[in-house]
mmCIF file of C-alpha atoms in Angstrom:
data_model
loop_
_atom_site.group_PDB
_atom_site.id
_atom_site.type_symbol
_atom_site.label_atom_id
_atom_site.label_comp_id
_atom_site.label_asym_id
_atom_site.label_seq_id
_atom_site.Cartn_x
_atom_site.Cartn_y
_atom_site.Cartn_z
ATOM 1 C CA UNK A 1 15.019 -12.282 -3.875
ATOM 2 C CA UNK A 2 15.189 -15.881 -4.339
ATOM 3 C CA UNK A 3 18.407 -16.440 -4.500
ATOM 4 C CA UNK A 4 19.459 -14.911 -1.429
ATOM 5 C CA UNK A 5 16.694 -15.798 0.139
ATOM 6 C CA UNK A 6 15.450 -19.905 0.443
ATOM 7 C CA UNK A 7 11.661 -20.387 0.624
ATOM 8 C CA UNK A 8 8.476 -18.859 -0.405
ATOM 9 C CA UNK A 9 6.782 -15.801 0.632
ATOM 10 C CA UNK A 10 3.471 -16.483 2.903
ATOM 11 C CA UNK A 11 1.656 -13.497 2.746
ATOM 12 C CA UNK A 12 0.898 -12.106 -0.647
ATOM 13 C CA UNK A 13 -1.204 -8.973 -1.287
ATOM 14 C CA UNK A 14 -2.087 -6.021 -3.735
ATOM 15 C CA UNK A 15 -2.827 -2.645 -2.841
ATOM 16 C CA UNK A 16 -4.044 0.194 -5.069
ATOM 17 C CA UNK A 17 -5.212 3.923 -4.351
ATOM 18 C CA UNK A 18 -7.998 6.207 -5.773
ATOM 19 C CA UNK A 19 -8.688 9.497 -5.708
ATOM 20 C CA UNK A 20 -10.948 8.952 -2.617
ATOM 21 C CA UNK A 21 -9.501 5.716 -0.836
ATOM 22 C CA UNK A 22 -6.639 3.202 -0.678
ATOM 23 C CA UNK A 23 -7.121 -0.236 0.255
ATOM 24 C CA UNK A 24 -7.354 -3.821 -0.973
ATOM 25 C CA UNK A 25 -5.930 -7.434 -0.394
ATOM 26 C CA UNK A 26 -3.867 -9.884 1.067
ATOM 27 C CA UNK A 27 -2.994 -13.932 1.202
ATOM 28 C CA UNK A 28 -1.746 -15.569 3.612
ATOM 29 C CA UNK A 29 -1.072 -19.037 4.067
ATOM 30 C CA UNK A 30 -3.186 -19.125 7.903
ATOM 31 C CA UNK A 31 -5.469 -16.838 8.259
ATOM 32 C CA UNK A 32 -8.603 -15.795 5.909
ATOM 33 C CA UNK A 33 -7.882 -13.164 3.174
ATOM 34 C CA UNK A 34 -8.011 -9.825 4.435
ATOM 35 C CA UNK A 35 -9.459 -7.110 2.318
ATOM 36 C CA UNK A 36 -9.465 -3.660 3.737
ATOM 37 C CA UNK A 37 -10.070 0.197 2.514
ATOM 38 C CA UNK A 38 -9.806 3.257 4.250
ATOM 39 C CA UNK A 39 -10.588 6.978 3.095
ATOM 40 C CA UNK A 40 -8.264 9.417 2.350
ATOM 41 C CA UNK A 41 -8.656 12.763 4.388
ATOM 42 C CA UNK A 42 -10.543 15.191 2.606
ATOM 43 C CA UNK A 43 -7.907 18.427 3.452
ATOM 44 C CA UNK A 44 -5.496 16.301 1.076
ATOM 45 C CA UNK A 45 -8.066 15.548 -1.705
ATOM 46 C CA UNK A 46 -9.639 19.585 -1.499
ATOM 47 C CA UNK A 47 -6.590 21.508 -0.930
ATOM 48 C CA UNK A 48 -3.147 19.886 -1.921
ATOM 49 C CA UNK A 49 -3.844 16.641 -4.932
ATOM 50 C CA UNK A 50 -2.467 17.707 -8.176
ATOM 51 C CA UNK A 51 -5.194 17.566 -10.810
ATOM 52 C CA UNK A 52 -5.791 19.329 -14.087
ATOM 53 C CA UNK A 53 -7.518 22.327 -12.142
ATOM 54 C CA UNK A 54 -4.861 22.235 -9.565
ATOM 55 C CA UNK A 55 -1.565 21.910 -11.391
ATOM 56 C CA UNK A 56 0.510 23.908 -8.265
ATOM 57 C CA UNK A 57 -0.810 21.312 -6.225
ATOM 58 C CA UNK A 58 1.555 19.548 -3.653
ATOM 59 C CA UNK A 59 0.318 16.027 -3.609
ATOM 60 C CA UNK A 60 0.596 13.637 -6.403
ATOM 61 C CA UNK A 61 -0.914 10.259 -7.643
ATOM 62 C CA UNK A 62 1.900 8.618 -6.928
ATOM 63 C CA UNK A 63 2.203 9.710 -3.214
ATOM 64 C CA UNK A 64 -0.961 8.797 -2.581
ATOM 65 C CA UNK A 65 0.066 5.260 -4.163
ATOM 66 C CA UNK A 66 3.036 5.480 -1.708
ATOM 67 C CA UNK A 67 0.956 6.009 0.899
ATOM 68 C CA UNK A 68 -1.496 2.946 0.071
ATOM 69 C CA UNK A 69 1.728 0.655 0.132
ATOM 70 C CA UNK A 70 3.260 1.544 3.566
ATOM 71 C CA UNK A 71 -0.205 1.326 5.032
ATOM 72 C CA UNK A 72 -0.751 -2.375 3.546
ATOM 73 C CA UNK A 73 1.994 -2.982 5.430
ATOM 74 C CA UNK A 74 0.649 -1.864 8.492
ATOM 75 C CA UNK A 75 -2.161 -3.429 8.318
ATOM 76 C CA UNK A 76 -1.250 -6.919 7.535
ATOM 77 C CA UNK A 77 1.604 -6.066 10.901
ATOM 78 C CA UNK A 78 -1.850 -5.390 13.056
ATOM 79 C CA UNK A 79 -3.631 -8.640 11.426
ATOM 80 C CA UNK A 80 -0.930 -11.222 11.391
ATOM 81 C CA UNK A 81 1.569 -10.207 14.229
ATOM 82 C CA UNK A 82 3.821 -13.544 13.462
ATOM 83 C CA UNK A 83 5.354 -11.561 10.341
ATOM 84 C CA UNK A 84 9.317 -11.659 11.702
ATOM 85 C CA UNK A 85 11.254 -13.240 9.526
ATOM 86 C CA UNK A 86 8.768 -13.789 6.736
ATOM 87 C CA UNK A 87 9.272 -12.229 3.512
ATOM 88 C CA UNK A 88 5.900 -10.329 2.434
ATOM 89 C CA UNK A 89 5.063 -9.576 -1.315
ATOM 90 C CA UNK A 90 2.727 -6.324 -2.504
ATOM 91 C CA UNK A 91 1.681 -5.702 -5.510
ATOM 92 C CA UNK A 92 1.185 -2.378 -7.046
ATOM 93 C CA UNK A 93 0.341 -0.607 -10.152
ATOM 94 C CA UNK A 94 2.602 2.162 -9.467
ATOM 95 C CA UNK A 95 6.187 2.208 -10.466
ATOM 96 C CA UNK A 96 7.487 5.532 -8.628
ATOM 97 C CA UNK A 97 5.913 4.191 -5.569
ATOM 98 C CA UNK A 98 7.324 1.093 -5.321
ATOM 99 C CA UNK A 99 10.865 2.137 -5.923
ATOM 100 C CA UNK A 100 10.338 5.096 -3.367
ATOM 101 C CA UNK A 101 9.549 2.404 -0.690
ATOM 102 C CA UNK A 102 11.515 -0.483 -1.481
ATOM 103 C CA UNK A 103 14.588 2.616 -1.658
ATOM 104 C CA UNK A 104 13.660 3.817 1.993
ATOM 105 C CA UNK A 105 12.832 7.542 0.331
#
């Protein structure tokens, strides 16, 4: 992104979900870090999360890692509402979900 892009990203964060809650971190160069968490609903953990006693199940890890991503977003948008034109980094330990949102899937 460099290359195309002069400068440094600002706000820096990491996000990872659980089988309960998503949530973590960002940096930013202005403003304290913010650390947040929120649950997930408990009709999608119960009834639809794939596990090993749920195999049919319609809702994966990975979606729920999706999820956790676009709602980082979200919440560093509510936080820190100078963010256009600044590039914004997340990290996350999930491959399918990063490539699902960086893709627009």
């Amino acid at each position: 992104m460099a290359e195309f892009v002069k400068g440094t990203s600002t706000k820096i964060g990491a996000c990872d979900a659980t089988m309960s809650r998503v949530g973590i971190i960002w940096f930013t160069q202005h403003h304290r870090p913010l650390v947040w968490r929120i649950p997930f609903p408990k009709w999608v953990l119960q009834n639809t999360l794939v596990l090993t006693e749920r195999p049919n199940g319609t809702v994966t890890n990975s979606d729920l890692e999706l999820v956790g991503t676009i709602v980082h977003n979200s919440v560093l948008q509510h936080h820190v509402p100078d963010l256009c034109g600044n590039t914004t980094v997340t990290g996350c330990d999930n491959t399918p979900a990063v490539v699902w949102r960086n893709k627009g899937s």
